[in-house]
Amino acid sequence: MPELIAPSPHLHSSWLDAQAEWGVDAHMDGAGLGSADDVETPGGFEAWTARLRRQADRTAAVEDGRVHATYWWIAEGDTYLGAIDLRHYLNAFLLDAGGHIGYSVRPSARRRGLAGWALDRVLYEARLMGMDRVLLTCDPGNEPSQRTIERSGGVLEDVRETLIGPKRRYWVTL
């Protein structure tokens, strides 16, 4: 049975296996991985997961270009299946291209409904935080993500060209 857990160094090996499925240089939405993060060494991985957990603390400063966010990993036992994050507010970039929520499921765990399952739980968390609506985006050709967002109540606002390419932008009223 899958669960949402806080990012944890104990899943280092499984996380690396998932990264290899995507490809080392691939972007994993909702993971919070930056180009300077060391995820190869146990110490670097532990520091990265600690940073992800700290980013939810609204009393702590965040790095330039980032916003406060809560990160969860989709896990089943000791197996990392994916990630989802809830950005507490939007900066200009997120309003245009990134949205409040990002998520990804490792290739070998897809087609099990995990993205929709995780999204519904994080939408509940957004309600608890007092949000009344959230923005989600996806690439125009990503039909599985389009279906996931629409099943969770997403209403398409527009498709636009952004700094990171074309994006479909959906609002979910909570």
Short mmCIF file of C-alpha atoms in Angstrom, two decimals:
data_model
loop_
_atom_site.label_atom_id
_atom_site.label_comp_id
_atom_site.label_asym_id
_atom_site.label_seq_id
_atom_site.Cartn_x
_atom_site.Cartn_y
_atom_site.Cartn_z
CA MET A 1 0.00 0.00 0.00
CA PRO A 2 1.56 3.35 -0.99
CA GLU A 3 1.91 6.22 1.44
CA LEU A 4 3.11 9.81 1.39
CA ILE A 5 6.19 10.28 3.55
CA ALA A 6 8.62 13.10 4.24
CA PRO A 7 11.81 12.89 2.15
CA SER A 8 14.11 10.51 3.98
CA PRO A 9 17.75 9.46 3.61
CA HIS A 10 16.77 5.83 4.28
CA LEU A 11 15.41 5.58 0.70
CA HIS A 12 18.71 6.65 -0.88
CA SER A 13 19.31 3.44 -2.82
CA SER A 14 15.74 3.20 -4.10
CA TRP A 15 15.74 6.90 -5.05
CA LEU A 16 18.92 6.39 -7.08
CA ASP A 17 17.30 3.42 -8.84
CA ALA A 18 14.33 5.62 -9.74
CA GLN A 19 16.61 8.40 -10.99
CA ALA A 20 18.35 5.88 -13.24
CA GLU A 21 14.96 4.93 -14.74
CA TRP A 22 14.35 8.57 -15.69
CA GLY A 23 17.94 9.24 -16.71
CA VAL A 24 20.38 11.12 -14.52
CA ASP A 25 19.81 14.49 -16.21
CA ALA A 26 16.01 14.22 -16.48
CA HIS A 27 13.82 16.67 -14.57
CA MET A 28 11.62 15.02 -11.93
CA ASP A 29 8.66 17.30 -11.21
CA GLY A 30 7.92 17.78 -7.54
CA ALA A 31 11.27 16.43 -6.37
CA GLY A 32 12.92 19.75 -5.49
CA LEU A 33 16.22 18.61 -6.94
CA GLY A 34 18.58 21.41 -7.89
CA SER A 35 21.62 21.18 -10.14
CA ALA A 36 23.97 21.74 -7.18
CA ASP A 37 22.41 19.03 -4.98
CA ASP A 38 24.65 16.05 -4.26
CA VAL A 39 22.41 12.99 -4.29
CA GLU A 40 25.14 10.44 -5.05
CA THR A 41 26.83 10.33 -1.64
CA PRO A 42 24.98 9.36 1.54
CA GLY A 43 25.97 12.64 3.22
CA GLY A 44 24.91 14.75 0.27
CA PHE A 45 21.62 12.88 -0.01
CA GLU A 46 20.95 13.36 3.70
CA ALA A 47 21.67 17.11 3.38
CA TRP A 48 19.33 17.37 0.38
CA THR A 49 16.45 15.58 2.13
CA ALA A 50 16.97 17.79 5.21
CA ARG A 51 16.75 20.90 2.98
CA LEU A 52 13.50 19.62 1.47
CA ARG A 53 11.99 19.09 4.92
CA ARG A 54 13.17 22.56 6.08
CA GLN A 55 11.59 24.26 3.09
CA ALA A 56 8.13 23.75 4.65
CA ASP A 57 9.09 25.92 7.64
CA ARG A 58 7.57 29.33 6.90
CA THR A 59 9.77 30.94 9.58
CA ALA A 60 12.97 29.90 7.77
CA ALA A 61 14.42 31.71 4.77
CA VAL A 62 14.41 29.90 1.41
CA GLU A 63 16.97 30.12 -1.37
CA ASP A 64 16.60 32.75 -4.10
CA GLY A 65 14.03 31.71 -6.69
CA ARG A 66 12.39 29.16 -4.37
CA VAL A 67 9.25 29.43 -2.26
CA HIS A 68 8.21 27.63 0.89
CA ALA A 69 6.98 24.18 -0.06
CA THR A 70 6.09 20.87 1.51
CA TYR A 71 7.59 17.80 -0.15
CA TRP A 72 6.32 14.25 0.07
CA TRP A 73 7.64 11.07 -1.42
CA ILE A 74 5.31 8.39 -2.70
CA ALA A 75 6.68 5.21 -1.15
CA GLU A 76 5.71 1.62 -0.71
CA GLY A 77 7.75 0.08 2.09
CA ASP A 78 11.38 0.81 1.26
CA THR A 79 10.64 1.59 -2.39
CA TYR A 80 10.60 5.15 -3.70
CA LEU A 81 7.81 5.49 -6.28
CA GLY A 82 7.71 9.24 -6.90
CA ALA A 83 7.42 12.72 -5.45
CA ILE A 84 4.86 15.47 -5.04
CA ASP A 85 5.23 18.95 -3.60
CA LEU A 86 2.89 21.73 -2.54
CA ARG A 87 4.28 25.23 -2.98
CA HIS A 88 2.73 27.44 -0.31
CA TYR A 89 2.49 30.48 -2.60
CA LEU A 90 3.48 31.46 -6.14
CA ASN A 91 6.27 33.66 -7.40
CA ALA A 92 6.14 35.06 -10.95
CA PHE A 93 7.76 31.96 -12.48
CA LEU A 94 5.42 29.53 -10.71
CA LEU A 95 2.36 31.59 -11.66
CA ASP A 96 3.41 31.46 -15.29
CA ALA A 97 4.82 27.95 -15.65
CA GLY A 98 5.15 25.84 -12.51
CA GLY A 99 2.04 26.08 -10.38
CA HIS A 100 1.42 25.16 -6.76
CA ILE A 101 1.86 21.40 -7.17
CA GLY A 102 4.38 19.34 -9.04
CA TYR A 103 4.52 15.57 -9.15
CA SER A 104 6.21 12.68 -10.88
CA VAL A 105 6.06 8.91 -10.71
CA ARG A 106 9.02 6.72 -11.63
CA PRO A 107 8.54 4.97 -14.98
CA SER A 108 8.27 1.44 -13.53
CA ALA A 109 5.46 2.52 -11.15
CA ARG A 110 3.25 4.31 -13.68
CA ARG A 111 -0.27 3.27 -14.74
CA ARG A 112 -1.23 2.38 -11.17
CA GLY A 113 -3.09 5.60 -10.37
CA LEU A 114 -0.39 6.82 -8.00
CA ALA A 115 -0.26 10.38 -9.35
CA GLY A 116 -4.01 10.89 -8.92
CA TRP A 117 -3.95 9.25 -5.50
CA ALA A 118 -1.12 11.52 -4.33
CA LEU A 119 -2.63 14.62 -5.93
CA ASP A 120 -5.95 14.12 -4.14
CA ARG A 121 -4.16 13.85 -0.79
CA VAL A 122 -2.09 16.97 -1.43
CA LEU A 123 -5.18 18.92 -2.51
CA TYR A 124 -6.62 18.02 0.91
CA GLU A 125 -3.43 19.37 2.54
CA ALA A 126 -3.79 22.59 0.51
CA ARG A 127 -7.32 23.01 1.90
CA LEU A 128 -5.97 22.54 5.44
CA MET A 129 -3.42 25.29 4.74
CA GLY A 130 -6.29 27.64 3.85
CA MET A 131 -5.80 27.73 0.09
CA ASP A 132 -8.99 28.22 -1.91
CA ARG A 133 -7.55 27.24 -5.30
CA VAL A 134 -4.31 25.86 -6.70
CA LEU A 135 -2.59 26.04 -10.06
CA LEU A 136 -1.22 22.93 -11.79
CA THR A 137 0.62 22.86 -15.09
CA CYS A 138 1.74 20.19 -17.52
CA ASP A 139 3.23 19.91 -20.96
CA PRO A 140 0.68 19.95 -23.80
CA GLY A 141 1.72 16.46 -24.93
CA ASN A 142 1.50 14.89 -21.46
CA GLU A 143 -1.95 13.32 -21.77
CA PRO A 144 -1.68 11.16 -18.62
CA SER A 145 -0.98 14.27 -16.53
CA GLN A 146 -3.80 16.17 -18.25
CA ARG A 147 -6.22 13.36 -17.32
CA THR A 148 -4.92 13.22 -13.75
CA ILE A 149 -5.38 16.96 -13.25
CA GLU A 150 -8.83 17.00 -14.87
CA ARG A 151 -10.01 14.02 -12.75
CA SER A 152 -8.99 15.98 -9.65
CA GLY A 153 -11.11 18.97 -10.69
CA GLY A 154 -8.64 20.94 -12.80
CA VAL A 155 -10.20 23.47 -15.17
CA LEU A 156 -8.03 24.54 -18.08
CA GLU A 157 -7.33 28.28 -18.03
CA ASP A 158 -5.02 28.43 -21.03
CA VAL A 159 -2.09 26.99 -22.93
CA ARG A 160 0.80 29.42 -23.09
CA GLU A 161 4.43 29.74 -24.00
CA THR A 162 6.56 30.05 -20.85
CA LEU A 163 10.26 30.34 -20.02
CA ILE A 164 10.41 26.53 -20.00
CA GLY A 165 8.25 25.89 -23.04
CA PRO A 166 4.52 25.55 -23.67
CA LYS A 167 2.35 24.72 -20.64
CA ARG A 168 -1.28 23.82 -20.06
CA ARG A 169 -2.43 25.73 -16.95
CA TYR A 170 -5.24 24.36 -14.77
CA TRP A 171 -6.92 25.77 -11.68
CA VAL A 172 -8.44 23.47 -9.07
CA THR A 173 -10.98 25.11 -6.75
CA LEU A 174 -10.74 23.67 -3.24
#
